[in-house]
mmCIF file of C-alpha atoms (C1' of nucleotides) in Angstrom:
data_model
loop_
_atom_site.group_PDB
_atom_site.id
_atom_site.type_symbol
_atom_site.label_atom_id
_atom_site.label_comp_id
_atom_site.label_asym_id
_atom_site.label_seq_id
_atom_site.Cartn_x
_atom_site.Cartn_y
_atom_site.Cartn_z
ATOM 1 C CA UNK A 896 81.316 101.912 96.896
ATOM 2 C CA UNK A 897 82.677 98.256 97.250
ATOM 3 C CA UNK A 898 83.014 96.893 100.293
ATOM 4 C CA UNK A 899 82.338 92.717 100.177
ATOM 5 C CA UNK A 900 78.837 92.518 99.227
ATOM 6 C CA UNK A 901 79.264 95.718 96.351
ATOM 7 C CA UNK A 902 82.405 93.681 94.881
ATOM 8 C CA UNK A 903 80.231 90.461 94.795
ATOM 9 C CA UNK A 904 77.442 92.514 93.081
ATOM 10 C CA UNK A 905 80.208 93.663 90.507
ATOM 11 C CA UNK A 906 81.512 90.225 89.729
ATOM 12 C CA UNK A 907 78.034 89.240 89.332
ATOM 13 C CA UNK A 908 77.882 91.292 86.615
ATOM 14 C CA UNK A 909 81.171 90.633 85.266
ATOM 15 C CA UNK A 910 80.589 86.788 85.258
ATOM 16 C CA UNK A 911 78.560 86.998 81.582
ATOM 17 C CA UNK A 912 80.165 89.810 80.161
ATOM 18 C CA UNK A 913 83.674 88.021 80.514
ATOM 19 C CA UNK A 914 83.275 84.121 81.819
ATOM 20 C CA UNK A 915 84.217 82.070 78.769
ATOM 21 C CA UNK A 916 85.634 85.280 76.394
ATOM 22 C CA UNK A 917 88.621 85.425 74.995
ATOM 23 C CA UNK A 918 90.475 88.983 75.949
ATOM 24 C CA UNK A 919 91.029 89.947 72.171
ATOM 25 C CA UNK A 920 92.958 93.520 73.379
ATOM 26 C CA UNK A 921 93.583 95.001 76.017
ATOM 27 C CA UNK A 922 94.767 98.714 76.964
ATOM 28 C CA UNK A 923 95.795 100.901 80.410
ATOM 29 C CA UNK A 924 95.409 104.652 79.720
ATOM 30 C CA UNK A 925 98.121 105.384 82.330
ATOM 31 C CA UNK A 926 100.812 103.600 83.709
ATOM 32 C CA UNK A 927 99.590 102.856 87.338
ATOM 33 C CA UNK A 928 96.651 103.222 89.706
ATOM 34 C CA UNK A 929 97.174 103.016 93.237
ATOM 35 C CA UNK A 930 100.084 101.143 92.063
ATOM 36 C CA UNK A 931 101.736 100.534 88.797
ATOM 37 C CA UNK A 932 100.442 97.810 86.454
ATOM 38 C CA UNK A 933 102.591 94.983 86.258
ATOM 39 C CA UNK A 934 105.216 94.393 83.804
ATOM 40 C CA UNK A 935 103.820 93.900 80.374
ATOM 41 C CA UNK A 936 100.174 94.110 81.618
ATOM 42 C CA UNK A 937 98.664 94.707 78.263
ATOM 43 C CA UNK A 938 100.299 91.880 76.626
ATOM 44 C CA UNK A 939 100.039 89.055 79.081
ATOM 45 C CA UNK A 940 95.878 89.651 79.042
ATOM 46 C CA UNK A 941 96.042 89.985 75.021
ATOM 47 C CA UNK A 942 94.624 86.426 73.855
ATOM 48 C CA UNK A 943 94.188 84.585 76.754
ATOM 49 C CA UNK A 944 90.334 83.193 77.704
ATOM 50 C CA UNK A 945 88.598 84.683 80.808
ATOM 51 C CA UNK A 946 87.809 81.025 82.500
ATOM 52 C CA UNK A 947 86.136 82.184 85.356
ATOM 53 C CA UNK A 948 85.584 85.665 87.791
ATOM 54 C CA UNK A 949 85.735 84.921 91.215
ATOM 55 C CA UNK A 950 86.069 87.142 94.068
ATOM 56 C CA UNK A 951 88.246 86.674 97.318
ATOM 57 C CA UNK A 952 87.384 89.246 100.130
ATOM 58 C CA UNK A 953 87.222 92.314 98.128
ATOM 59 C CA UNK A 954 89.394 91.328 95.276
ATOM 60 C CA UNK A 955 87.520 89.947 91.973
ATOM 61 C CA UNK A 956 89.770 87.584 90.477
ATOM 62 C CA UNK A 957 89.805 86.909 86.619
ATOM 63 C CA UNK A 958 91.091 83.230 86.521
ATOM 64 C CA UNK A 959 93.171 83.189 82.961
ATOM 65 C CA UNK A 960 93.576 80.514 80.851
ATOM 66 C CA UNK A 961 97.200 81.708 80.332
ATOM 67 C CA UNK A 962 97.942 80.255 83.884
ATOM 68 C CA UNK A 963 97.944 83.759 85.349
ATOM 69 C CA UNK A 964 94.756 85.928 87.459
ATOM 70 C CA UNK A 965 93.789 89.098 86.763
ATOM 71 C CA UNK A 966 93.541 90.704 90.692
ATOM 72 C CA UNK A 967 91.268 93.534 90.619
ATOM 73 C CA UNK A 968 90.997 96.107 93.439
ATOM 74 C CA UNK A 969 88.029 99.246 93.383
ATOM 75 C CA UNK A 970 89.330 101.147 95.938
ATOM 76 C CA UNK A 971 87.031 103.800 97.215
ATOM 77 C CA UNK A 972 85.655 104.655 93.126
ATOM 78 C CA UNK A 973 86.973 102.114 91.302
ATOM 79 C CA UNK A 974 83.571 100.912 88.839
ATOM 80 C CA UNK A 975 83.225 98.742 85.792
ATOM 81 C CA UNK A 976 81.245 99.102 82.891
ATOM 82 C CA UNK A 977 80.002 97.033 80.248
ATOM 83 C CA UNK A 978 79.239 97.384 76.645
ATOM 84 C CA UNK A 979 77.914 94.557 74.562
ATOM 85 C CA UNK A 980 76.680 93.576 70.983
ATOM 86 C CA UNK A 981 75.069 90.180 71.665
ATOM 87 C CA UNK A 982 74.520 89.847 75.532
ATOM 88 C CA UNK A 983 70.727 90.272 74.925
ATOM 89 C CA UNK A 984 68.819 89.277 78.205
ATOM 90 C CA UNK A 985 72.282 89.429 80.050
ATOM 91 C CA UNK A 986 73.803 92.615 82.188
ATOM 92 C CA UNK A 987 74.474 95.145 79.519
ATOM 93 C CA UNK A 988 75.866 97.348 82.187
ATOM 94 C CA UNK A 989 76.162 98.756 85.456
ATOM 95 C CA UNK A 990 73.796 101.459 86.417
ATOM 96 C CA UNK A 991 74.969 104.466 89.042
ATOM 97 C CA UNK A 992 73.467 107.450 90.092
ATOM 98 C CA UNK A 993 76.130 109.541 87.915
ATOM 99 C CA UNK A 994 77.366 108.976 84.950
ATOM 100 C CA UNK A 995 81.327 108.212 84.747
ATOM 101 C CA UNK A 996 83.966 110.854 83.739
ATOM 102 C CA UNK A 997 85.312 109.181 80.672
ATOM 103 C CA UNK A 998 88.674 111.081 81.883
ATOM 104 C CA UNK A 999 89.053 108.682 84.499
ATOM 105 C CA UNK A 1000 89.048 105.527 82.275
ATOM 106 C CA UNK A 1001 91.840 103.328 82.924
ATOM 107 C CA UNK A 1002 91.481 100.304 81.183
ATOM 108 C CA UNK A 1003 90.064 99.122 78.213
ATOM 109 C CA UNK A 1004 89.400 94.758 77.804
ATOM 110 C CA UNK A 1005 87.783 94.336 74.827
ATOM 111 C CA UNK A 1006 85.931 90.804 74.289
ATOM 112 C CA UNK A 1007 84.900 88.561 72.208
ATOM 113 C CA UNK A 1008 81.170 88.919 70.868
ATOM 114 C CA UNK A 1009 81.408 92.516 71.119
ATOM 115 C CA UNK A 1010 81.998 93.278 74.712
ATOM 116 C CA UNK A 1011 84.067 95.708 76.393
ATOM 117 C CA UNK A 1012 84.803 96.120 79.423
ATOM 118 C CA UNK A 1013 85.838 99.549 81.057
ATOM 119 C CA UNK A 1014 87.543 100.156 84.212
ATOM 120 C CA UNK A 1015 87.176 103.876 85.720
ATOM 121 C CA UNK A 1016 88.373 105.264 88.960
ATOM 122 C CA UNK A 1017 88.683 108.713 89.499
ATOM 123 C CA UNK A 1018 90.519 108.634 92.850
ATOM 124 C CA UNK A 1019 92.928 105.814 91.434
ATOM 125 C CA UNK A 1020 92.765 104.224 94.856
ATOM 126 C CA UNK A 1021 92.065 101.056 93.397
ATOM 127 C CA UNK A 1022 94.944 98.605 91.890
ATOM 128 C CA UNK A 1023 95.474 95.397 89.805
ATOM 129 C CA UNK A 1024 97.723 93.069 89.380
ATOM 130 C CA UNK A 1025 98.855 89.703 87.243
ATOM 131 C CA UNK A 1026 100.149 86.603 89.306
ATOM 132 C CA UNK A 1027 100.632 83.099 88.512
ATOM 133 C CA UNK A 1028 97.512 81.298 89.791
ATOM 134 C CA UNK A 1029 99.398 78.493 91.541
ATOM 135 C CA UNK A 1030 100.898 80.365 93.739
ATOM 136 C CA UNK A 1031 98.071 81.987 94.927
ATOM 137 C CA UNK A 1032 98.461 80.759 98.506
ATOM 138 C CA UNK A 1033 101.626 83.717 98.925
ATOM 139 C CA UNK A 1034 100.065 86.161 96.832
ATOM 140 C CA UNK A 1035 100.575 89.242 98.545
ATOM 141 C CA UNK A 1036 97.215 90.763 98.685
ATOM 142 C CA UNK A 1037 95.729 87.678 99.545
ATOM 143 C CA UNK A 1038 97.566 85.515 101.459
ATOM 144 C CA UNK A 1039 97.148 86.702 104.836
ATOM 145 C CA UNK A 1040 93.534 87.383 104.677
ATOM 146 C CA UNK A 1041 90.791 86.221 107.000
ATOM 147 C CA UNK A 1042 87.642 84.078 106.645
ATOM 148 C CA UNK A 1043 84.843 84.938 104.338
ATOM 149 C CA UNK A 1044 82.325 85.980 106.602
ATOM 150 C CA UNK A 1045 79.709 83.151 104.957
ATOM 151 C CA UNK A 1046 82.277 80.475 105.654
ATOM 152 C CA UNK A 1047 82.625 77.633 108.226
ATOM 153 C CA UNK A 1048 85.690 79.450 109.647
ATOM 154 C CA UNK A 1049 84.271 82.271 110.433
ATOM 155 C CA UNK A 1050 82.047 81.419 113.773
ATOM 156 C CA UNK A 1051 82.136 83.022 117.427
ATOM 157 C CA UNK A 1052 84.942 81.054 119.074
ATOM 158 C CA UNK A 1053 86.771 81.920 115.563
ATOM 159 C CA UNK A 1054 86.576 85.552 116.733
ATOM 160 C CA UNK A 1055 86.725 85.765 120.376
ATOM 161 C CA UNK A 1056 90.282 84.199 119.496
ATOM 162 C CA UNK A 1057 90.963 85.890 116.462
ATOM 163 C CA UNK A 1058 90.493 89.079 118.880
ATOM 164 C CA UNK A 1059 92.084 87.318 121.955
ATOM 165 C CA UNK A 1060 94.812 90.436 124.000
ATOM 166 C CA UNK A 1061 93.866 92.926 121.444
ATOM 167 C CA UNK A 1062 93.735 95.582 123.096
ATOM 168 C CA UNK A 1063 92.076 98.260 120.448
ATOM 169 C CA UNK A 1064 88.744 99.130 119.639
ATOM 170 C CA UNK A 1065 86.751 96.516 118.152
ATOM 171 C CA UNK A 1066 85.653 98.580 115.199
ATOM 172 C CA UNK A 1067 89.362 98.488 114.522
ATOM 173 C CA UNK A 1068 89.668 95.243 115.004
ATOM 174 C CA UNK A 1069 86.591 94.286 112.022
ATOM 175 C CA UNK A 1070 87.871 96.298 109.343
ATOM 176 C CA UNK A 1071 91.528 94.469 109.966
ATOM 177 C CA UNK A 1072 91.197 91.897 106.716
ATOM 178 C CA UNK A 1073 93.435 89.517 108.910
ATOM 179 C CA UNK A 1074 91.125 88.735 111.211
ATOM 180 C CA UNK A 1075 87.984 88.781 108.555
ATOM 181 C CA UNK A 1076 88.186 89.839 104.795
ATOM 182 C CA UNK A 1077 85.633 91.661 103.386
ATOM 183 C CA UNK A 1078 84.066 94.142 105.810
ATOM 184 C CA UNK A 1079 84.478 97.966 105.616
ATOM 185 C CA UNK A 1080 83.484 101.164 107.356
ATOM 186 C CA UNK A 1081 79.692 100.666 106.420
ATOM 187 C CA UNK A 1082 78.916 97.320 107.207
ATOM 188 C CA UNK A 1083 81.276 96.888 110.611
ATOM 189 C CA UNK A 1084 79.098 100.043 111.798
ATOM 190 C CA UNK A 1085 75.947 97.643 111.087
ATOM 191 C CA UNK A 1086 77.355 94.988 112.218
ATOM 192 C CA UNK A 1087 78.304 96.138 115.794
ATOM 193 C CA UNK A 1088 74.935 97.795 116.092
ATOM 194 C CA UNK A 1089 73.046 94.917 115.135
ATOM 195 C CA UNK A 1090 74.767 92.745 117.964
ATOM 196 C CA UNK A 1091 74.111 95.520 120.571
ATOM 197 C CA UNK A 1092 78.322 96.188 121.087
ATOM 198 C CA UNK A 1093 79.817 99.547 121.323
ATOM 199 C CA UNK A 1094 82.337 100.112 118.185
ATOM 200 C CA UNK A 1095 84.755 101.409 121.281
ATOM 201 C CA UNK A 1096 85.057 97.824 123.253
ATOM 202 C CA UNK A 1097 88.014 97.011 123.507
ATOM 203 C CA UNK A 1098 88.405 93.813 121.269
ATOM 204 C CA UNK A 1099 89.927 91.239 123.357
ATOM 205 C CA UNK A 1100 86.772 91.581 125.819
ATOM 206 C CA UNK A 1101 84.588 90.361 123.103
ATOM 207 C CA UNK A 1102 84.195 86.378 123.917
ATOM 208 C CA UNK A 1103 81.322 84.081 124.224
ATOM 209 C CA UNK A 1104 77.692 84.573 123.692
ATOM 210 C CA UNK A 1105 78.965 88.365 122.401
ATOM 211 C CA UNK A 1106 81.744 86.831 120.017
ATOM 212 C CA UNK A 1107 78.837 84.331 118.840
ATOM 213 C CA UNK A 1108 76.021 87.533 118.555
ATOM 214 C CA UNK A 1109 78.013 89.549 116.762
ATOM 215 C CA UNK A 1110 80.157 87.182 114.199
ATOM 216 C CA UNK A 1111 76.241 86.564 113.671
ATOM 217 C CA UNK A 1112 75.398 89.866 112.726
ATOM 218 C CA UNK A 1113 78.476 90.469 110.589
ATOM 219 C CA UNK A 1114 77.368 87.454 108.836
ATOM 220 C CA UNK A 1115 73.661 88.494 108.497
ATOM 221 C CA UNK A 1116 74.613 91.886 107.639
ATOM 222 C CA UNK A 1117 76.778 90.420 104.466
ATOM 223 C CA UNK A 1118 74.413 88.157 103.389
ATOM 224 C CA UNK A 1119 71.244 90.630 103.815
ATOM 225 C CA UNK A 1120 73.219 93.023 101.721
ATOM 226 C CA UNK A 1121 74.408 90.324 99.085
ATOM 227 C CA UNK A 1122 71.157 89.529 98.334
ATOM 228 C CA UNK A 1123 69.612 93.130 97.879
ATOM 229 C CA UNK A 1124 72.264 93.695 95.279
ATOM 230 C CA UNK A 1125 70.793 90.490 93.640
ATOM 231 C CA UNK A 1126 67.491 91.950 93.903
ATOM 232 C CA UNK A 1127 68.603 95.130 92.632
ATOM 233 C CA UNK A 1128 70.163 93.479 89.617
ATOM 234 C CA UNK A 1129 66.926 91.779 89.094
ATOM 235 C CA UNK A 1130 64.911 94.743 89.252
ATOM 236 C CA UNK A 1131 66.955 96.634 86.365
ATOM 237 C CA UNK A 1132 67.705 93.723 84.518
ATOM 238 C CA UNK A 1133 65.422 95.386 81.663
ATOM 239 C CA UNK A 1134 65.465 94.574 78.056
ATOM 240 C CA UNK A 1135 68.545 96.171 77.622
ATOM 241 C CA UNK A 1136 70.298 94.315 80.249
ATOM 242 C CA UNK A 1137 70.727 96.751 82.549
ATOM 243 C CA UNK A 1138 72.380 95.825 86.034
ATOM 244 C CA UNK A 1139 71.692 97.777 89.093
ATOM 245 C CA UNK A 1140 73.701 98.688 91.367
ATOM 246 C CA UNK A 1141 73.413 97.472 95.092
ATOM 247 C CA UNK A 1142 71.385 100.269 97.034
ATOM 248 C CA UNK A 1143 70.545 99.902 100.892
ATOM 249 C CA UNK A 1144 69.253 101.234 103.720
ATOM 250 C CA UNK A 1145 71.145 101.750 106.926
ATOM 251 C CA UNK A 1146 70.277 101.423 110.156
ATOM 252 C CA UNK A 1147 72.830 103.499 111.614
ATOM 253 C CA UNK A 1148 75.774 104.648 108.351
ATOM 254 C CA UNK A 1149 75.218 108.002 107.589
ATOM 255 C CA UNK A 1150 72.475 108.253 110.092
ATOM 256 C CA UNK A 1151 74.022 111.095 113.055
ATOM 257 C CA UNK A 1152 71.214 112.546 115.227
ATOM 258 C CA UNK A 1153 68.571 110.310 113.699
ATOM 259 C CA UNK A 1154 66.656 108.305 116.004
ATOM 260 C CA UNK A 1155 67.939 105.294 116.836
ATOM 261 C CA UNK A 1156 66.121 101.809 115.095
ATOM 262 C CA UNK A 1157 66.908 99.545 118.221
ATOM 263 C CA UNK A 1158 64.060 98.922 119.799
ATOM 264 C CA UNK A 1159 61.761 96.587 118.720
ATOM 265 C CA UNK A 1160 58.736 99.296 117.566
ATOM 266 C CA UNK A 1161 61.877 101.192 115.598
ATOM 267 C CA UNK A 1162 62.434 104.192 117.572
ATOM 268 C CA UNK A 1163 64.893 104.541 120.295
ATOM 269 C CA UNK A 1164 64.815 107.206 122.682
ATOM 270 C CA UNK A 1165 68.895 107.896 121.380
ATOM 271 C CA UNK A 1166 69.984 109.347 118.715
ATOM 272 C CA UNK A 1167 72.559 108.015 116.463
ATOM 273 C CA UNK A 1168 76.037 109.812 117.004
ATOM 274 C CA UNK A 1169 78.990 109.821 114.813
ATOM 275 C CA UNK A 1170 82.408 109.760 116.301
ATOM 276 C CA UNK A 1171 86.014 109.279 114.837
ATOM 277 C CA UNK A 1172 88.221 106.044 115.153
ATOM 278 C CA UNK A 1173 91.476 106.072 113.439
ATOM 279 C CA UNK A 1174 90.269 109.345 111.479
ATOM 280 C CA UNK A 1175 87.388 107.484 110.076
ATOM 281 C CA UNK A 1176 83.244 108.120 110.985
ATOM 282 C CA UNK A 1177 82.043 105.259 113.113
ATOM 283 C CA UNK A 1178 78.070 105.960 113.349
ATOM 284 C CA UNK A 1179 76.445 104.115 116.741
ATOM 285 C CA UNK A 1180 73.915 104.100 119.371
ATOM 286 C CA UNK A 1181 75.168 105.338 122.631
ATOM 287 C CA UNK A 1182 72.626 103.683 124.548
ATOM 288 C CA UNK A 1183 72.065 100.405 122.942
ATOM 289 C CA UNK A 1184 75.712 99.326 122.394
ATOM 290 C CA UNK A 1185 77.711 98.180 124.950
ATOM 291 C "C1'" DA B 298 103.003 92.284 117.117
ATOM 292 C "C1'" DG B 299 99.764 95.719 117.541
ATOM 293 C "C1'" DG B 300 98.376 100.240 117.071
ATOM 294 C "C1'" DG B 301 98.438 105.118 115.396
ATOM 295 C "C1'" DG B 302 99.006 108.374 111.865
ATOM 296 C "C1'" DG B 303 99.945 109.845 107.305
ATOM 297 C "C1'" DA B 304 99.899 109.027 102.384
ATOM 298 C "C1'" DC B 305 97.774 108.128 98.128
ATOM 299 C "C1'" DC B 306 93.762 110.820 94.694
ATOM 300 C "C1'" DT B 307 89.472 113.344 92.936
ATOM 301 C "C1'" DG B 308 84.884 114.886 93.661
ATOM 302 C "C1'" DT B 309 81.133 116.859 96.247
ATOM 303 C "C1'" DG B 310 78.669 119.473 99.478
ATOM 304 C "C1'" DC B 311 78.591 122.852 102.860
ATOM 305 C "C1'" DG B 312 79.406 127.326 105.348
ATOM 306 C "C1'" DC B 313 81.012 131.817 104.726
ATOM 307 C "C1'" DT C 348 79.500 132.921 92.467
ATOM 308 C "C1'" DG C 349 83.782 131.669 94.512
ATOM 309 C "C1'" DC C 350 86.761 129.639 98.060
ATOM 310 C "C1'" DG C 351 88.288 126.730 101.545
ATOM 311 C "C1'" DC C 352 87.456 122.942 104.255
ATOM 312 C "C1'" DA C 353 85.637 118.493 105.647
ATOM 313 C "C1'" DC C 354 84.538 114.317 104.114
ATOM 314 C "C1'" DA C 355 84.051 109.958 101.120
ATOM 315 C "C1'" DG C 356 82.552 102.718 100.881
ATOM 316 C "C1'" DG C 357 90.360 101.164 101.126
ATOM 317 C "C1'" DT C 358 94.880 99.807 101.820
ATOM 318 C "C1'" DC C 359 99.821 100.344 102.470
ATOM 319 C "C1'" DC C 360 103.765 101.873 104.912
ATOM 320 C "C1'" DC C 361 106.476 103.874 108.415
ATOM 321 C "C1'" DC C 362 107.105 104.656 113.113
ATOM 322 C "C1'" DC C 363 106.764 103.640 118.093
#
DNA sequence: AGGGGGACCTGTGCGC
DNA sequence: TGCGCACAGGTCCCCC
């Protein structure tokens, strides 16, 4: 379920289990994912200290003393979990709704103090890769990516010309990780409703006090979200270290022929309706976005 | 260059 | 109960 604020909830968790740990083996049950694992992929993580987990749009990004990062991609069901001997007080694990299918376990890190790390992904749409850290900058998943939505770059006059003679929907236009990394099919939908603008706009009309209202909203919609994975995390974070997993509430994802939220008491006259935009759901407000 | 459509996978929920 | 279809939070790649 990653989009941005989901992957930062996951490196959250990842950040004890791994930060400081030497990788003492590490295993891929098959030979590729969404793609295949690089050369030697077992090997070049065997021995080398997990220095830090960071996370670039929705990539987490295992910074490796060996001079190399470990790229991680979820996909659309990619999820980690996390065993441990001696992280008392820390994220044990991950907690979903559903247990994993152990049949769908990729790969294996095991850690010092007892930890172990498990990839699964049952739709294998997720991918990883190894690449030198310096070179970073031409990486090829993440060198032409946007702003983070939380950063200085990312402001209105950033996106009216970031969306300048485009001539596609705007809804389009947000889930392009060019123009800003991070956002998916959920949080674009929230974002366009909370700024009032109609996922079909064409995207070069969007300038001004509209590019201002809604690179707000995509930024208040990341941050809002961020945050109730953090309080998520600290609500499971029980005795046995459990970490929860982010959980929200939508104002319009998921929401067709509810009543709208948009007015200020909470219900709209509208409904919400659901259409299709490069074959995927786009949920809205037909009367309050324009 | 930008935009549209298909491809990659498995799982789930729904209508019949 | 079984079957087929639609749909799912992402990205890449090919074509125009």
């Amino acid at each position: 379920m990653p989009e941005l604020p989901e992957v930062e909830t996951v490196r959250r968790g990842l950040v004890p289990a791994m930060e400081g740990r030497r990788i003492l083996s590490a295993r891929a049950n098959r030979p590729d994912l969404r793609f295949a694992f690089p050369d030697r992929f077992a090997e070049r993580l065997t021995g080398t200290r997990v220095e830090r987990v960071d996370r670039r749009a929705k990539y987490l990004l295992a910074r490796l003393g060996s001079g190399e990062t470990l790229l991680m991609h979820l996909g659309m069901s990619g999820r980690f979990s996390i065993t441990a001997e001696d992280i008392s007080r820390q994220p044990g694990d991950f907690v979903y709704a559903a247990p994993a299918n152990p049949a769908h376990n990729h790969v294996v890190l095991e850690l010092e103090g007892g930890v172990v790390v498990t990839y699964n992904d049952p739709r294998r749409f997720g991918f990883m890769d190894l690449f030198e850290t310096a070179v970073e900058p031409t990486q090829k998943y993440l060198s032409l990516l946007g702003p983070e939505p939380d950063s200085n770059q990312f402001s209105g006059p950033y996106l009216a010309e970031a969306l300048k003679g485009r001539r596609g929907p705007v809804k389009t236009a947000l889930l392009d990780q060019r123009i800003v990394a991070g956002l998916g099919n959920i949080y674009v939908c929230e974002a366009l409703w909370r700024a009032r603008v109609s996922p079909r706009r064409k995207a070069g009309t969007i300038a001004g006090a509209r590019a201002e209202a809604l690179a707000g909203s995509v930024r208040a919609v990341i941050a809002e979200a961020i945050a109730a994975g953090g309080s998520t995390l600290r609500d499971y974070a029980g005795p046995d270290g459990a970490l929860g997993y982010f959980q929200h509430r939508f104002d319009v994802y998921g929401r067709e022929g509810e009543p709208g939220r948009c007015e200020a008491e909470g219900t709209c006259p509208a409904r919400i309706e659901r259409l299709v935009q490069q074959g995927r759901s786009t949920f809205f407000c037909p009367r309050c976005q324009r």
